[in-house]
Amino acid sequence: MAIPVIDFSKLNGQERAKTLAQIANACEEWGFFQLVNHGIAEELLERVKKVSSEFYKLEREENFNNSELANLLKETGDEKLENVDWEDVITLSDDNQSPYKTPGFQEIMKEYRCELKKLAEKMMEVMDENLGLPKGYIKEAFNGGEGENNAFFGTKVSHYPPCPNPEKVTGLRAHTDAGGVILLFQDDQVGGLQVLKDGEWIDVQPLKNTIVINTGDQIEVLSNGRYKSAWHRVLSTVDGNRLSIASFYNPSLEATIAPATQLVKEEMDQTYPKFVFGDYMSVYVQQKFLPKEPRFQAVKAM
């Protein structure tokens, strides 16, 4: 069993209906799928890979190797480490303009993020169409209403360095993503990402220069459960330094999220509460690695 791989360029041709159906099925059955021919230049993706590797070596590797986590792994014997992840991560956003030393890193990542944001908005329009919602519905909900432009677009640049004892620590513990639409550019050499499907962990196969799409908790709510956010994790490995660049198109913290009225036939059909996304995030940061249903219940009570 492998996660779906979908040719995004076919939305613009005679196979549009078939491609829409493939995406709808992937959203309903998996919550994870890979896009090929997504419109982002391979040349840009190659530059992103190169500069991200240089960034890690120049600015992150030494600190990670000397980190409390790396030392803890050496000291714990056979004991499995809990509540930690074998991951080095930074977050980029429009507001976060930290000066980086690596030549070209800031400029290339800015160009990449701009392209990814456009792809995210195209994907949300596809979801609108497949769910029978007005064009722009999800984007408007995430932005906090008509004419607003407050949605958050962030990018996590993660590395999962070689781990001397992968059986003792997970790269990233199992979780669902809190936000909206997630676009992942993952390593095409080093695997480790897995998604939970029908009680079984399935490898998200590394494919060169694809973009992996997954749906977050807010898409599950807006779709009234038609599209589920999928549990996923990253295993640590002995060999290879796995690159993972995940971009998140999330609601603004002030946005009110609720099932789309078009998808709620009767009051009894509304499976999810109405809430402010910032309230959800305050619950999520405490419960990220725990079952998601209590998060919805907690925010309902706020």
C-alpha positions as a Markdown table, in Angstrom:
| # | Residue | x | y | z |
|---|---|---|---|---|
| 1 | Met | 0.0 | 0.0 | 0.0 |
| 2 | Ala | 1.4 | 3.4 | -1.0 |
| 3 | Ile | 0.0 | 6.9 | -0.6 |
| 4 | Pro | -1.6 | 8.4 | -3.8 |
| 5 | Val | 0.6 | 10.2 | -6.3 |
| 6 | Ile | -1.4 | 12.7 | -8.4 |
| 7 | Asp | -0.4 | 14.7 | -11.5 |
| 8 | Phe | -1.5 | 18.2 | -10.6 |
| 9 | Ser | -1.0 | 19.5 | -14.2 |
| 10 | Lys | -3.9 | 17.3 | -15.4 |
| 11 | Leu | -6.4 | 19.7 | -13.7 |
| 12 | Asn | -5.9 | 22.0 | -16.7 |
| 13 | Gly | -6.7 | 19.4 | -19.4 |
| 14 | Gln | -9.2 | 16.8 | -20.5 |
| 15 | Glu | -8.6 | 14.7 | -17.4 |
| 16 | Arg | -9.7 | 17.5 | -15.0 |
| 17 | Ala | -12.7 | 15.6 | -13.6 |
| 18 | Lys | -10.6 | 12.4 | -13.1 |
| 19 | Thr | -7.9 | 14.5 | -11.3 |
| 20 | Leu | -10.5 | 16.2 | -9.1 |
| 21 | Ala | -11.9 | 12.8 | -8.1 |
| 22 | Gln | -8.4 | 11.5 | -7.3 |
| 23 | Ile | -7.7 | 14.5 | -5.0 |
| 24 | Ala | -11.1 | 14.1 | -3.4 |
| 25 | Asn | -10.5 | 10.4 | -2.7 |
| 26 | Ala | -7.0 | 11.1 | -1.4 |
| 27 | Cys | -8.4 | 13.8 | 1.0 |
| 28 | Glu | -11.2 | 11.5 | 2.2 |
| 29 | Glu | -9.3 | 8.2 | 2.4 |
| 30 | Trp | -5.8 | 9.2 | 3.3 |
| 31 | Gly | -5.4 | 12.9 | 4.3 |
| 32 | Phe | -1.9 | 12.6 | 2.6 |
| 33 | Phe | -0.9 | 12.5 | -1.1 |
| 34 | Gln | 2.0 | 13.5 | -3.3 |
| 35 | Leu | 1.8 | 16.0 | -6.2 |
| 36 | Val | 3.9 | 15.7 | -9.3 |
| 37 | Asn | 3.9 | 18.4 | -12.0 |
| 38 | His | 2.8 | 20.9 | -9.4 |
| 39 | Gly | 4.1 | 23.9 | -11.2 |
| 40 | Ile | 7.1 | 24.7 | -9.0 |
| 41 | Ala | 10.3 | 24.8 | -11.0 |
| 42 | Glu | 12.7 | 21.8 | -10.3 |
| 43 | Glu | 15.6 | 24.2 | -10.6 |
| 44 | Leu | 14.2 | 26.2 | -7.6 |
| 45 | Leu | 13.7 | 22.9 | -5.6 |
| 46 | Glu | 17.3 | 21.9 | -6.3 |
| 47 | Arg | 18.5 | 25.3 | -5.0 |
| 48 | Val | 16.3 | 24.9 | -1.9 |
| 49 | Lys | 17.8 | 21.4 | -1.2 |
| 50 | Lys | 21.4 | 22.7 | -1.7 |
| 51 | Val | 21.1 | 25.8 | 0.4 |
| 52 | Ser | 19.2 | 24.0 | 3.2 |
| 53 | Ser | 22.0 | 21.4 | 3.5 |
| 54 | Glu | 24.6 | 24.2 | 3.6 |
| 55 | Phe | 22.5 | 26.0 | 6.2 |
| 56 | Tyr | 22.5 | 23.0 | 8.5 |
| 57 | Lys | 26.2 | 22.3 | 8.2 |
| 58 | Leu | 27.1 | 25.9 | 8.7 |
| 59 | Glu | 24.6 | 27.0 | 11.4 |
| 60 | Arg | 23.0 | 24.0 | 13.0 |
| 61 | Glu | 25.0 | 20.8 | 13.0 |
| 62 | Glu | 27.6 | 21.7 | 15.7 |
| 63 | Asn | 24.9 | 22.9 | 18.1 |
| 64 | Phe | 22.8 | 19.8 | 17.5 |
| 65 | Asn | 25.7 | 17.4 | 18.1 |
| 66 | Asn | 26.5 | 19.1 | 21.4 |
| 67 | Ser | 22.8 | 19.5 | 22.4 |
| 68 | Glu | 21.3 | 18.2 | 25.6 |
| 69 | Leu | 19.3 | 15.7 | 23.6 |
| 70 | Ala | 22.4 | 14.3 | 21.8 |
| 71 | Asn | 24.2 | 14.0 | 25.2 |
| 72 | Leu | 21.1 | 12.4 | 26.8 |
| 73 | Leu | 21.0 | 9.7 | 24.2 |
| 74 | Lys | 24.6 | 8.7 | 25.0 |
| 75 | Glu | 23.9 | 8.6 | 28.7 |
| 76 | Thr | 20.6 | 6.6 | 29.0 |
| 77 | Gly | 21.7 | 3.1 | 28.2 |
| 78 | Asp | 18.9 | 1.0 | 26.7 |
| 79 | Glu | 16.2 | 3.2 | 28.0 |
| 80 | Lys | 13.8 | 4.8 | 25.4 |
| 81 | Leu | 13.6 | 8.5 | 25.5 |
| 82 | Glu | 10.1 | 9.9 | 25.9 |
| 83 | Asn | 8.7 | 13.3 | 25.1 |
| 84 | Val | 11.5 | 14.3 | 22.8 |
| 85 | Asp | 12.1 | 14.4 | 19.1 |
| 86 | Trp | 15.4 | 13.7 | 17.2 |
| 87 | Glu | 14.9 | 16.8 | 15.1 |
| 88 | Asp | 16.6 | 20.1 | 14.4 |
| 89 | Val | 14.1 | 22.7 | 13.4 |
| 90 | Ile | 13.6 | 26.4 | 12.6 |
| 91 | Thr | 10.5 | 28.2 | 11.5 |
| 92 | Leu | 10.4 | 30.9 | 8.8 |
| 93 | Ser | 7.5 | 33.4 | 8.4 |
| 94 | Asp | 7.0 | 36.8 | 6.9 |
| 95 | Asp | 7.5 | 38.3 | 10.4 |
| 96 | Asn | 10.6 | 36.3 | 11.2 |
| 97 | Gln | 13.5 | 38.0 | 9.5 |
| 98 | Ser | 16.4 | 36.5 | 11.6 |
| 99 | Pro | 19.7 | 37.2 | 9.9 |
| 100 | Tyr | 21.2 | 33.9 | 8.7 |
| 101 | Lys | 24.8 | 33.5 | 7.8 |
| 102 | Thr | 24.4 | 31.0 | 5.0 |
| 103 | Pro | 24.8 | 32.8 | 1.6 |
| 104 | Gly | 21.5 | 32.8 | -0.3 |
| 105 | Phe | 19.5 | 31.0 | 2.3 |
| 106 | Gln | 17.1 | 33.8 | 3.1 |
| 107 | Glu | 16.6 | 34.9 | -0.5 |
| 108 | Ile | 16.0 | 31.3 | -1.9 |
| 109 | Met | 13.6 | 30.4 | 0.9 |
| 110 | Lys | 11.7 | 33.6 | 0.4 |
| 111 | Glu | 11.3 | 32.7 | -3.3 |
| 112 | Tyr | 10.3 | 29.2 | -2.5 |
| 113 | Arg | 7.8 | 30.2 | 0.2 |
| 114 | Cys | 6.1 | 32.6 | -2.3 |
| 115 | Glu | 5.6 | 29.7 | -4.8 |
| 116 | Leu | 4.4 | 27.3 | -2.1 |
| 117 | Lys | 1.8 | 29.8 | -0.9 |
| 118 | Lys | 0.4 | 30.1 | -4.4 |
| 119 | Leu | 0.2 | 26.3 | -4.6 |
| 120 | Ala | -1.5 | 26.1 | -1.2 |
| 121 | Glu | -4.2 | 28.5 | -2.4 |
| 122 | Lys | -4.7 | 26.5 | -5.6 |
| 123 | Met | -5.1 | 23.4 | -3.5 |
| 124 | Met | -7.7 | 25.1 | -1.3 |
| 125 | Glu | -9.7 | 26.1 | -4.3 |
| 126 | Val | -9.7 | 22.4 | -5.5 |
| 127 | Met | -10.9 | 21.4 | -2.0 |
| 128 | Asp | -13.6 | 24.1 | -2.3 |
| 129 | Glu | -14.8 | 22.7 | -5.6 |
| 130 | Asn | -14.7 | 19.0 | -4.4 |
| 131 | Leu | -16.7 | 19.9 | -1.3 |
| 132 | Gly | -19.3 | 21.9 | -3.2 |
| 133 | Leu | -18.2 | 25.2 | -1.5 |
| 134 | Pro | -18.0 | 28.6 | -3.2 |
| 135 | Lys | -14.6 | 29.3 | -4.7 |
| 136 | Gly | -12.4 | 30.9 | -2.1 |
| 137 | Tyr | -14.4 | 29.7 | 0.9 |
| 138 | Ile | -11.5 | 28.0 | 2.7 |
| 139 | Lys | -9.1 | 30.9 | 2.1 |
| 140 | Glu | -11.6 | 33.4 | 3.3 |
| 141 | Ala | -12.4 | 31.4 | 6.4 |
| 142 | Phe | -8.6 | 31.1 | 7.2 |
| 143 | Asn | -8.1 | 34.8 | 6.6 |
| 144 | Gly | -10.8 | 35.8 | 9.1 |
| 145 | Gly | -13.5 | 36.9 | 6.6 |
| 146 | Glu | -14.1 | 38.6 | 3.3 |
| 147 | Gly | -11.4 | 41.1 | 2.3 |
| 148 | Glu | -9.1 | 40.1 | 5.2 |
| 149 | Asn | -5.6 | 38.9 | 4.7 |
| 150 | Asn | -4.6 | 37.5 | 8.1 |
| 151 | Ala | -3.9 | 33.8 | 7.5 |
| 152 | Phe | -0.6 | 32.6 | 8.7 |
| 153 | Phe | 1.9 | 31.0 | 6.3 |
| 154 | Gly | 4.9 | 29.5 | 8.0 |
| 155 | Thr | 7.6 | 27.1 | 7.0 |
| 156 | Lys | 9.4 | 24.7 | 9.2 |
| 157 | Val | 12.9 | 23.7 | 8.0 |
| 158 | Ser | 13.7 | 20.4 | 9.8 |
| 159 | His | 16.7 | 18.1 | 9.7 |
| 160 | Tyr | 16.7 | 14.6 | 11.2 |
| 161 | Pro | 20.4 | 13.9 | 11.6 |
| 162 | Pro | 21.8 | 10.4 | 11.7 |
| 163 | Cys | 20.9 | 8.8 | 15.0 |
| 164 | Pro | 23.2 | 6.3 | 16.7 |
| 165 | Asn | 20.3 | 4.6 | 18.5 |
| 166 | Pro | 17.1 | 5.0 | 16.4 |
| 167 | Glu | 15.3 | 2.4 | 18.5 |
| 168 | Lys | 15.6 | 4.8 | 21.5 |
| 169 | Val | 14.2 | 8.0 | 20.1 |
| 170 | Thr | 11.7 | 9.0 | 17.4 |
| 171 | Gly | 12.5 | 11.6 | 14.8 |
| 172 | Leu | 9.1 | 13.2 | 15.4 |
| 173 | Arg | 6.4 | 11.6 | 17.5 |
| 174 | Ala | 3.0 | 10.7 | 16.0 |
| 175 | His | 0.6 | 13.7 | 15.7 |
| 176 | Thr | -1.9 | 15.4 | 13.5 |
| 177 | Asp | -1.2 | 18.9 | 12.3 |
| 178 | Ala | -3.2 | 21.7 | 14.0 |
| 179 | Gly | -3.7 | 24.0 | 11.0 |
| 180 | Gly | -5.1 | 24.0 | 7.5 |
| 181 | Val | -3.2 | 22.8 | 4.4 |
| 182 | Ile | 0.4 | 21.5 | 4.8 |
| 183 | Leu | 2.8 | 21.3 | 1.9 |
| 184 | Leu | 5.9 | 19.2 | 2.5 |
| 185 | Phe | 9.1 | 19.1 | 0.4 |
| 186 | Gln | 10.8 | 16.0 | 1.7 |
| 187 | Asp | 14.2 | 14.4 | 1.3 |
| 188 | Asp | 14.2 | 12.2 | -1.8 |
| 189 | Gln | 17.1 | 10.0 | -0.5 |
| 190 | Val | 16.4 | 9.4 | 3.2 |
| 191 | Gly | 13.0 | 8.1 | 4.2 |
| 192 | Gly | 11.4 | 8.0 | 7.6 |
| 193 | Leu | 8.0 | 9.7 | 7.2 |
| 194 | Gln | 5.0 | 7.5 | 7.9 |
| 195 | Val | 1.3 | 8.0 | 7.8 |
| 196 | Leu | -1.3 | 5.9 | 9.8 |
| 197 | Lys | -3.8 | 4.3 | 7.5 |
| 198 | Asp | -6.4 | 1.7 | 8.8 |
| 199 | Gly | -4.3 | 1.0 | 11.8 |
| 200 | Glu | -1.1 | 0.4 | 9.9 |
| 201 | Trp | 2.0 | 2.7 | 9.5 |
| 202 | Ile | 2.7 | 3.3 | 5.8 |
| 203 | Asp | 5.9 | 4.8 | 4.4 |
| 204 | Val | 5.5 | 8.1 | 2.5 |
| 205 | Gln | 7.8 | 7.0 | -0.3 |
| 206 | Pro | 10.6 | 9.5 | -1.1 |
| 207 | Leu | 10.0 | 10.7 | -4.7 |
| 208 | Lys | 12.3 | 13.3 | -6.3 |
| 209 | Asn | 10.9 | 16.9 | -6.3 |
| 210 | Thr | 7.3 | 16.0 | -5.4 |
| 211 | Ile | 5.3 | 18.1 | -2.9 |
| 212 | Val | 3.4 | 16.1 | -0.3 |
| 213 | Ile | 0.1 | 17.5 | 0.7 |
| 214 | Asn | -1.6 | 16.7 | 4.0 |
| 215 | Thr | -4.7 | 18.1 | 5.6 |
| 216 | Gly | -4.7 | 19.6 | 9.1 |
| 217 | Asp | -7.3 | 19.6 | 11.9 |
| 218 | Gln | -9.0 | 22.8 | 10.6 |
| 219 | Ile | -9.7 | 21.3 | 7.2 |
| 220 | Glu | -11.3 | 18.4 | 9.1 |
| 221 | Val | -13.5 | 20.8 | 10.9 |
| 222 | Leu | -14.5 | 23.0 | 7.9 |
| 223 | Ser | -15.3 | 19.8 | 5.9 |
| 224 | Asn | -17.4 | 18.6 | 8.8 |
| 225 | Gly | -15.3 | 15.4 | 8.9 |
| 226 | Arg | -15.3 | 14.5 | 5.2 |
| 227 | Tyr | -11.6 | 15.2 | 5.1 |
| 228 | Lys | -9.7 | 13.9 | 8.1 |
| 229 | Ser | -6.4 | 15.1 | 9.4 |
| 230 | Ala | -4.0 | 12.1 | 9.3 |
| 231 | Trp | -1.7 | 10.9 | 12.1 |
| 232 | His | 1.9 | 10.8 | 10.9 |
| 233 | Arg | 5.4 | 10.5 | 12.4 |
| 234 | Val | 9.1 | 10.5 | 11.4 |
| 235 | Leu | 11.4 | 7.6 | 12.4 |
| 236 | Ser | 15.0 | 8.3 | 13.2 |
| 237 | Thr | 17.6 | 6.5 | 11.1 |
| 238 | Val | 21.2 | 5.5 | 11.5 |
| 239 | Asp | 22.2 | 6.8 | 8.0 |
| 240 | Gly | 21.6 | 10.0 | 6.3 |
| 241 | Asn | 20.5 | 13.5 | 7.4 |
| 242 | Arg | 16.8 | 13.7 | 6.4 |
| 243 | Leu | 15.6 | 17.1 | 5.1 |
| 244 | Ser | 12.0 | 18.1 | 5.6 |
| 245 | Ile | 10.5 | 21.5 | 4.7 |
| 246 | Ala | 6.9 | 21.7 | 5.8 |
| 247 | Ser | 4.9 | 24.9 | 4.9 |
| 248 | Phe | 1.6 | 25.5 | 6.7 |
| 249 | Tyr | -1.3 | 27.6 | 5.4 |
| 250 | Asn | -3.1 | 28.1 | 8.7 |
| 251 | Pro | -6.0 | 30.3 | 9.9 |
| 252 | Ser | -5.3 | 33.6 | 11.5 |
| 253 | Leu | -5.4 | 33.3 | 15.3 |
| 254 | Glu | -8.5 | 35.5 | 15.3 |
| 255 | Ala | -10.4 | 33.4 | 12.7 |
| 256 | Thr | -13.6 | 31.7 | 13.7 |
| 257 | Ile | -13.6 | 28.1 | 12.4 |
| 258 | Ala | -16.7 | 25.9 | 12.1 |
| 259 | Pro | -18.1 | 23.3 | 9.7 |
| 260 | Ala | -19.2 | 25.0 | 6.5 |
| 261 | Thr | -23.0 | 25.5 | 6.6 |
| 262 | Gln | -23.3 | 23.8 | 3.1 |
| 263 | Leu | -22.0 | 20.6 | 4.7 |
| 264 | Val | -24.3 | 20.5 | 7.7 |
| 265 | Lys | -27.8 | 19.3 | 6.6 |
| 266 | Glu | -29.3 | 19.3 | 10.0 |
| 267 | Glu | -28.1 | 20.5 | 13.4 |
| 268 | Met | -27.5 | 16.9 | 14.4 |
| 269 | Asp | -25.0 | 16.6 | 11.5 |
| 270 | Gln | -22.6 | 19.2 | 12.9 |
| 271 | Thr | -19.9 | 16.9 | 14.2 |
| 272 | Tyr | -17.5 | 19.7 | 15.3 |
| 273 | Pro | -17.8 | 22.8 | 17.4 |
| 274 | Lys | -17.4 | 26.4 | 16.4 |
| 275 | Phe | -14.3 | 28.1 | 17.9 |
| 276 | Val | -11.6 | 30.7 | 17.5 |
| 277 | Phe | -8.4 | 29.2 | 16.1 |
| 278 | Gly | -6.2 | 30.9 | 18.7 |
| 279 | Asp | -8.1 | 29.1 | 21.4 |
| 280 | Tyr | -7.6 | 25.8 | 19.5 |
| 281 | Met | -3.9 | 26.4 | 19.3 |
| 282 | Ser | -3.6 | 27.1 | 23.1 |
| 283 | Val | -5.1 | 23.5 | 23.6 |
| 284 | Tyr | -3.0 | 22.0 | 20.8 |
| 285 | Val | 0.4 | 23.1 | 22.2 |
| 286 | Gln | -0.5 | 21.1 | 25.4 |
| 287 | Gln | -1.9 | 18.1 | 23.6 |
| 288 | Lys | -0.2 | 17.8 | 20.2 |
| 289 | Phe | 0.9 | 14.2 | 20.7 |
| 290 | Leu | -2.4 | 13.1 | 22.3 |
| 291 | Pro | -5.7 | 11.9 | 20.7 |
| 292 | Lys | -7.3 | 14.8 | 18.8 |
| 293 | Glu | -11.0 | 14.3 | 19.7 |
| 294 | Pro | -10.4 | 15.7 | 23.3 |
| 295 | Arg | -8.9 | 18.8 | 21.7 |
| 296 | Phe | -12.2 | 19.5 | 19.9 |
| 297 | Gln | -14.1 | 18.9 | 23.2 |
| 298 | Ala | -11.8 | 21.2 | 25.2 |
| 299 | Val | -12.1 | 24.1 | 22.7 |
| 300 | Lys | -15.9 | 23.6 | 22.7 |
| 301 | Ala | -16.0 | 24.2 | 26.4 |
| 302 | Met | -14.0 | 27.5 | 26.1 |
